[in-house]
């Protein structure tokens, strides 16, 4: 191989970087590329960060001024880490490199030209809470009665506006594609968006999405500035390019218009964030936008064993839309991935917990073990089993299952059936209904706590006679709801009681309050299925209390109290690695997600499977239950996920677990 010795005349006349000793051949070719656009397809565990770091160092050694280099990353922490490594390599100050997130760089540019957009240079940046509060102000000023009917919360409205900006779609199109149940509010939401935009300008403030929107607008509408900035930045480097959205992709094109020395680094096989607005086309169509682009592939993997990569390569090969690559491991041969089917979800949890204990006894620290899943609800039984066995764990996919707001909401209805003096549960459930705020909920409870049978007040509608200010619609709804709950309670039909809560308004509440309402409904569906194991509501509630009352902080072992098994959705696990990974619920109908299949996103689901498998360094376990219980359908026989059946038989070994 040819040796590359680069004299750092702009840094030190005596120091030399021997790139061929510090990089493999694939990495070296990228770093030593001269000029022109580059697409770097960086496979999982292939040293992507190292390549970007050395590329920046190489540019500086060639004499490129730090002021002419832009490094775009998805976190400011990532940019700082890369620039810190450059400083270690070259022993120079990298503060003059334009490094950071798109929002960070956008802010720097907009500070210089805010006046062209109708802002002052000292504009305020609104965080998400500020933005939500301002939307509430706008709604009030527009005299829109949020309590007249279910109306989306300000935080959800902000998510709609954000998605529209990042995908460069109209509000109407976003509603049609992602929030069809809000189409009847199209006029109101469009008005709020217009007034919100005006209000921000009036108070000289931008939210995070504006930093992209106005940066793009500045470049699109001002030819002189477009040419100026595309001339200033002789080299632009973009990390995690597969996760960029449409507006970010166009900003990169504007900024690199003249010099065209754009290096984008990413992995199409790890593009899994379309639900956030990430545009898969950015990376796939880069060679079309830049026909002279040189495509490099980093296929040497430093993370996983050959056996794990063999399985991952086999799986992703079924995707048609991709840049074909074949990851090769530098590690010695190890264990084949294990496929095991379990009787049901409880045995799946028992297997995972037992194997974790065995691995710990073999010397593998708990923090080197992860349990991954497609949806958060799929961790419920795992959490229960780990808790029972005193195995400490940390959840990266959100709160513990029974501590989530929507679970606590529906459970509050069940609690008042058992204990009609439960103040916290009464106030929580009352606050879920239209026109019932915190003060009104307290006012209602102050009255019902003096009564012998609070539930009867709701069933008989006498609550409306005593408290005249309560909307009649609520009185009628409560009467039907609590009458049905009372009947079901007498039958100990716990699952039907939860379904009843959904039927009488809570499903609508979720729709109008959370952008991920469907996944929350999945959680509640899983809670319904779980409840069928119990013969009495009191026992069920006691179990939930015990489960939610034990915090991960409280579960410690005598000599390993700093260790935690990691529980995470696959989305949250991207970019991370563990020595051992358990991927659970590898069953058709659970993974891939049925809705994604219905919408034609099967290839993104397969990329998710690929991301999950490539998190494992040494051992990979693929698990699925043979039987699942559904309240509506009863016991269901599950088949292995199509991602399992697509695998070659020699890519894994099967373990039989005794019943």
mmCIF file of N, CA and C in Angstrom, residues 346-415:
data_model
loop_
_atom_site.group_PDB
_atom_site.id
_atom_site.type_symbol
_atom_site.label_atom_id
_atom_site.label_comp_id
_atom_site.label_asym_id
_atom_site.label_seq_id
_atom_site.Cartn_x
_atom_site.Cartn_y
_atom_site.Cartn_z
ATOM 1 N N UNK A 346 -44.398 -14.898 29.042
ATOM 2 C CA UNK A 346 -43.831 -15.051 30.378
ATOM 3 C C UNK A 346 -42.603 -15.947 30.340
ATOM 4 N N UNK A 347 -42.666 -17.019 29.567
ATOM 5 C CA UNK A 347 -41.481 -17.873 29.466
ATOM 6 C C UNK A 347 -40.355 -17.150 28.721
ATOM 7 N N UNK A 348 -40.734 -16.289 27.776
ATOM 8 C CA UNK A 348 -39.723 -15.480 27.094
ATOM 9 C C UNK A 348 -38.984 -14.608 28.116
ATOM 10 N N UNK A 349 -39.746 -13.972 29.003
ATOM 11 C CA UNK A 349 -39.144 -13.126 30.037
ATOM 12 C C UNK A 349 -38.278 -13.951 30.987
ATOM 13 N N UNK A 350 -38.768 -15.153 31.341
ATOM 14 C CA UNK A 350 -38.004 -16.022 32.242
ATOM 15 C C UNK A 350 -36.689 -16.455 31.602
ATOM 16 N N UNK A 351 -36.737 -16.781 30.315
ATOM 17 C CA UNK A 351 -35.519 -17.187 29.607
ATOM 18 C C UNK A 351 -34.497 -16.066 29.596
ATOM 19 N N UNK A 352 -34.948 -14.855 29.248
ATOM 20 C CA UNK A 352 -34.038 -13.712 29.187
ATOM 21 C C UNK A 352 -33.409 -13.455 30.555
ATOM 22 N N UNK A 353 -34.236 -13.453 31.598
ATOM 23 C CA UNK A 353 -33.723 -13.179 32.940
ATOM 24 C C UNK A 353 -32.737 -14.257 33.397
ATOM 25 N N UNK A 354 -33.087 -15.539 33.160
ATOM 26 C CA UNK A 354 -32.208 -16.625 33.576
ATOM 27 C C UNK A 354 -30.876 -16.582 32.831
ATOM 28 N N UNK A 355 -30.947 -16.309 31.541
ATOM 29 C CA UNK A 355 -29.705 -16.262 30.750
ATOM 30 C C UNK A 355 -28.841 -15.078 31.179
ATOM 31 N N UNK A 356 -29.464 -13.957 31.557
ATOM 32 C CA UNK A 356 -28.708 -12.795 32.055
ATOM 33 C C UNK A 356 -27.942 -13.170 33.322
ATOM 34 N N UNK A 357 -28.594 -13.894 34.215
ATOM 35 C CA UNK A 357 -27.925 -14.319 35.449
ATOM 36 C C UNK A 357 -26.751 -15.244 35.138
ATOM 37 N N UNK A 358 -26.944 -16.137 34.168
ATOM 38 C CA UNK A 358 -25.862 -17.052 33.771
ATOM 39 C C UNK A 358 -24.698 -16.281 33.164
ATOM 40 N N UNK A 359 -25.003 -15.302 32.330
ATOM 41 C CA UNK A 359 -23.948 -14.498 31.710
ATOM 42 C C UNK A 359 -23.177 -13.708 32.755
ATOM 43 N N UNK A 360 -23.901 -13.193 33.747
ATOM 44 C CA UNK A 360 -23.223 -12.455 34.814
ATOM 45 C C UNK A 360 -22.277 -13.384 35.570
ATOM 46 N N UNK A 361 -22.733 -14.610 35.827
ATOM 47 C CA UNK A 361 -21.883 -15.576 36.514
ATOM 48 C C UNK A 361 -20.660 -15.951 35.670
ATOM 49 N N UNK A 362 -20.795 -15.823 34.359
ATOM 50 C CA UNK A 362 -19.670 -16.113 33.459
ATOM 51 C C UNK A 362 -18.700 -14.943 33.353
ATOM 52 N N UNK A 363 -19.025 -13.844 34.049
ATOM 53 C CA UNK A 363 -18.104 -12.715 34.087
ATOM 54 C C UNK A 363 -18.465 -11.542 33.200
ATOM 55 N N UNK A 364 -19.654 -11.570 32.583
ATOM 56 C CA UNK A 364 -20.079 -10.454 31.742
ATOM 57 C C UNK A 364 -20.861 -9.462 32.593
ATOM 58 N N UNK A 365 -20.377 -8.234 32.745
ATOM 59 C CA UNK A 365 -21.084 -7.237 33.566
ATOM 60 C C UNK A 365 -22.478 -6.960 33.018
ATOM 61 N N UNK A 366 -23.410 -6.639 33.911
ATOM 62 C CA UNK A 366 -24.790 -6.386 33.488
ATOM 63 C C UNK A 366 -24.883 -5.241 32.485
ATOM 64 N N UNK A 367 -24.037 -4.206 32.635
ATOM 65 C CA UNK A 367 -24.146 -3.069 31.716
ATOM 66 C C UNK A 367 -23.689 -3.407 30.297
ATOM 67 N N UNK A 368 -23.103 -4.603 30.122
ATOM 68 C CA UNK A 368 -22.702 -5.055 28.790
ATOM 69 C C UNK A 368 -23.780 -5.914 28.139
ATOM 70 N N UNK A 369 -24.972 -5.917 28.753
ATOM 71 C CA UNK A 369 -26.086 -6.719 28.248
ATOM 72 C C UNK A 369 -27.276 -5.802 27.971
ATOM 73 N N UNK A 370 -27.920 -5.997 26.823
ATOM 74 C CA UNK A 370 -29.097 -5.189 26.477
ATOM 75 C C UNK A 370 -30.231 -6.085 26.000
ATOM 76 N N UNK A 371 -31.456 -5.668 26.330
ATOM 77 C CA UNK A 371 -32.662 -6.305 25.803
ATOM 78 C C UNK A 371 -33.334 -5.276 24.899
ATOM 79 N N UNK A 372 -33.478 -5.604 23.626
ATOM 80 C CA UNK A 372 -34.048 -4.673 22.653
ATOM 81 C C UNK A 372 -35.403 -5.179 22.172
ATOM 82 N N UNK A 373 -36.262 -4.221 21.755
ATOM 83 C CA UNK A 373 -37.602 -4.574 21.309
ATOM 84 C C UNK A 373 -38.094 -3.500 20.350
ATOM 85 N N UNK A 374 -39.106 -3.874 19.563
ATOM 86 C CA UNK A 374 -39.653 -2.966 18.541
ATOM 87 C C UNK A 374 -40.505 -1.875 19.158
ATOM 88 N N UNK A 375 -41.305 -2.226 20.181
ATOM 89 C CA UNK A 375 -42.217 -1.266 20.806
ATOM 90 C C UNK A 375 -42.067 -1.349 22.322
ATOM 91 N N UNK A 376 -42.265 -0.226 22.980
ATOM 92 C CA UNK A 376 -42.023 -0.144 24.423
ATOM 93 C C UNK A 376 -42.863 -1.138 25.216
ATOM 94 N N UNK A 377 -44.114 -1.387 24.792
ATOM 95 C CA UNK A 377 -44.982 -2.287 25.553
ATOM 96 C C UNK A 377 -44.412 -3.705 25.608
ATOM 97 N N UNK A 378 -43.556 -4.054 24.658
ATOM 98 C CA UNK A 378 -42.993 -5.400 24.606
ATOM 99 C C UNK A 378 -41.977 -5.665 25.715
ATOM 100 N N UNK A 379 -41.709 -4.636 26.508
ATOM 101 C CA UNK A 379 -40.765 -4.813 27.622
ATOM 102 C C UNK A 379 -41.473 -5.103 28.940
ATOM 103 N N UNK A 380 -42.794 -5.107 28.959
ATOM 104 C CA UNK A 380 -43.536 -5.161 30.221
ATOM 105 C C UNK A 380 -43.196 -6.411 31.033
ATOM 106 N N UNK A 381 -43.313 -7.587 30.415
ATOM 107 C CA UNK A 381 -43.047 -8.821 31.144
ATOM 108 C C UNK A 381 -41.572 -8.945 31.508
ATOM 109 N N UNK A 382 -40.697 -8.414 30.661
ATOM 110 C CA UNK A 382 -39.259 -8.428 30.971
ATOM 111 C C UNK A 382 -39.008 -7.613 32.239
ATOM 112 N N UNK A 383 -39.620 -6.421 32.301
ATOM 113 C CA UNK A 383 -39.462 -5.581 33.492
ATOM 114 C C UNK A 383 -39.936 -6.316 34.744
ATOM 115 N N UNK A 384 -41.073 -6.994 34.632
ATOM 116 C CA UNK A 384 -41.630 -7.701 35.784
ATOM 117 C C UNK A 384 -40.697 -8.816 36.243
ATOM 118 N N UNK A 385 -40.191 -9.577 35.287
ATOM 119 C CA UNK A 385 -39.346 -10.716 35.646
ATOM 120 C C UNK A 385 -38.008 -10.264 36.231
ATOM 121 N N UNK A 386 -37.409 -9.228 35.648
ATOM 122 C CA UNK A 386 -36.146 -8.712 36.188
ATOM 123 C C UNK A 386 -36.353 -8.186 37.606
ATOM 124 N N UNK A 387 -37.489 -7.531 37.823
ATOM 125 C CA UNK A 387 -37.796 -7.005 39.151
ATOM 126 C C UNK A 387 -37.933 -8.144 40.163
ATOM 127 N N UNK A 388 -38.649 -9.187 39.783
ATOM 128 C CA UNK A 388 -38.850 -10.318 40.688
ATOM 129 C C UNK A 388 -37.529 -10.980 41.069
ATOM 130 N N UNK A 389 -36.585 -10.970 40.130
ATOM 131 C CA UNK A 389 -35.307 -11.648 40.378
ATOM 132 C C UNK A 389 -34.231 -10.694 40.913
ATOM 133 N N UNK A 390 -34.636 -9.481 41.228
ATOM 134 C CA UNK A 390 -33.686 -8.483 41.749
ATOM 135 C C UNK A 390 -32.521 -8.236 40.794
ATOM 136 N N UNK A 391 -32.814 -8.228 39.500
ATOM 137 C CA UNK A 391 -31.798 -7.889 38.503
ATOM 138 C C UNK A 391 -31.971 -6.417 38.156
ATOM 139 N N UNK A 392 -31.020 -5.570 38.491
ATOM 140 C CA UNK A 392 -31.189 -4.133 38.227
ATOM 141 C C UNK A 392 -31.199 -3.835 36.728
ATOM 142 N N UNK A 393 -32.038 -2.896 36.333
ATOM 143 C CA UNK A 393 -32.112 -2.546 34.910
ATOM 144 C C UNK A 393 -32.388 -1.061 34.739
ATOM 145 N N UNK A 394 -32.014 -0.570 33.584
ATOM 146 C CA UNK A 394 -32.245 0.825 33.208
ATOM 147 C C UNK A 394 -33.023 0.848 31.906
ATOM 148 N N UNK A 395 -34.083 1.639 31.881
ATOM 149 C CA UNK A 395 -34.920 1.701 30.683
ATOM 150 C C UNK A 395 -34.534 2.919 29.855
ATOM 151 N N UNK A 396 -34.148 2.677 28.628
ATOM 152 C CA UNK A 396 -33.764 3.767 27.728
ATOM 153 C C UNK A 396 -34.924 4.182 26.823
ATOM 154 N N UNK A 397 -36.032 3.443 26.870
ATOM 155 C CA UNK A 397 -37.141 3.705 25.938
ATOM 156 C C UNK A 397 -38.268 4.481 26.592
ATOM 157 N N UNK A 398 -38.010 5.047 27.752
ATOM 158 C CA UNK A 398 -39.059 5.807 28.428
ATOM 159 C C UNK A 398 -39.158 5.392 29.883
ATOM 160 N N UNK A 399 -40.301 5.683 30.485
ATOM 161 C CA UNK A 399 -40.533 5.319 31.873
ATOM 162 C C UNK A 399 -40.784 3.825 31.999
ATOM 163 N N UNK A 400 -40.675 3.333 33.222
ATOM 164 C CA UNK A 400 -41.104 1.969 33.468
ATOM 165 C C UNK A 400 -42.571 1.837 33.053
ATOM 166 N N UNK A 401 -42.919 0.659 32.580
ATOM 167 C CA UNK A 401 -44.220 0.477 31.939
ATOM 168 C C UNK A 401 -45.369 1.002 32.796
ATOM 169 N N UNK A 402 -45.383 0.637 34.071
ATOM 170 C CA UNK A 402 -46.523 0.980 34.918
ATOM 171 C C UNK A 402 -46.456 2.407 35.456
ATOM 172 N N UNK A 403 -45.385 3.117 35.135
ATOM 173 C CA UNK A 403 -45.251 4.504 35.592
ATOM 174 C C UNK A 403 -45.603 5.511 34.493
ATOM 175 N N UNK A 404 -45.958 5.023 33.305
ATOM 176 C CA UNK A 404 -46.290 5.908 32.202
ATOM 177 C C UNK A 404 -47.639 6.585 32.445
ATOM 178 N N UNK A 405 -47.765 7.817 31.965
ATOM 179 C CA UNK A 405 -48.965 8.615 32.239
ATOM 180 C C UNK A 405 -50.239 7.918 31.780
ATOM 181 N N UNK A 406 -50.224 7.346 30.581
ATOM 182 C CA UNK A 406 -51.461 6.758 30.062
ATOM 183 C C UNK A 406 -51.852 5.483 30.819
ATOM 184 N N UNK A 407 -50.868 4.754 31.323
ATOM 185 C CA UNK A 407 -51.188 3.584 32.140
ATOM 186 C C UNK A 407 -51.777 4.033 33.479
ATOM 187 N N UNK A 408 -51.167 5.034 34.086
ATOM 188 C CA UNK A 408 -51.673 5.546 35.362
ATOM 189 C C UNK A 408 -53.063 6.170 35.194
ATOM 190 N N UNK A 409 -53.311 6.766 34.020
ATOM 191 C CA UNK A 409 -54.631 7.359 33.763
ATOM 192 C C UNK A 409 -55.728 6.293 33.830
ATOM 193 N N UNK A 410 -55.564 5.226 33.039
ATOM 194 C CA UNK A 410 -56.638 4.213 32.999
ATOM 195 C C UNK A 410 -56.747 3.477 34.326
ATOM 196 N N UNK A 411 -55.608 3.292 34.997
ATOM 197 C CA UNK A 411 -55.633 2.590 36.281
ATOM 198 C C UNK A 411 -56.355 3.425 37.345
ATOM 199 N N UNK A 412 -56.315 4.752 37.209
ATOM 200 C CA UNK A 412 -56.985 5.606 38.203
ATOM 201 C C UNK A 412 -58.489 5.321 38.237
ATOM 202 N N UNK A 413 -59.080 4.984 37.092
ATOM 203 C CA UNK A 413 -60.510 4.637 37.068
ATOM 204 C C UNK A 413 -60.757 3.348 37.856
ATOM 205 N N UNK A 414 -59.842 2.407 37.728
ATOM 206 C CA UNK A 414 -60.000 1.140 38.446
ATOM 207 C C UNK A 414 -59.813 1.333 39.946
ATOM 208 N N UNK A 415 -58.896 2.217 40.305
ATOM 209 C CA UNK A 415 -58.614 2.435 41.727
ATOM 210 C C UNK A 415 -59.823 3.013 42.470
#
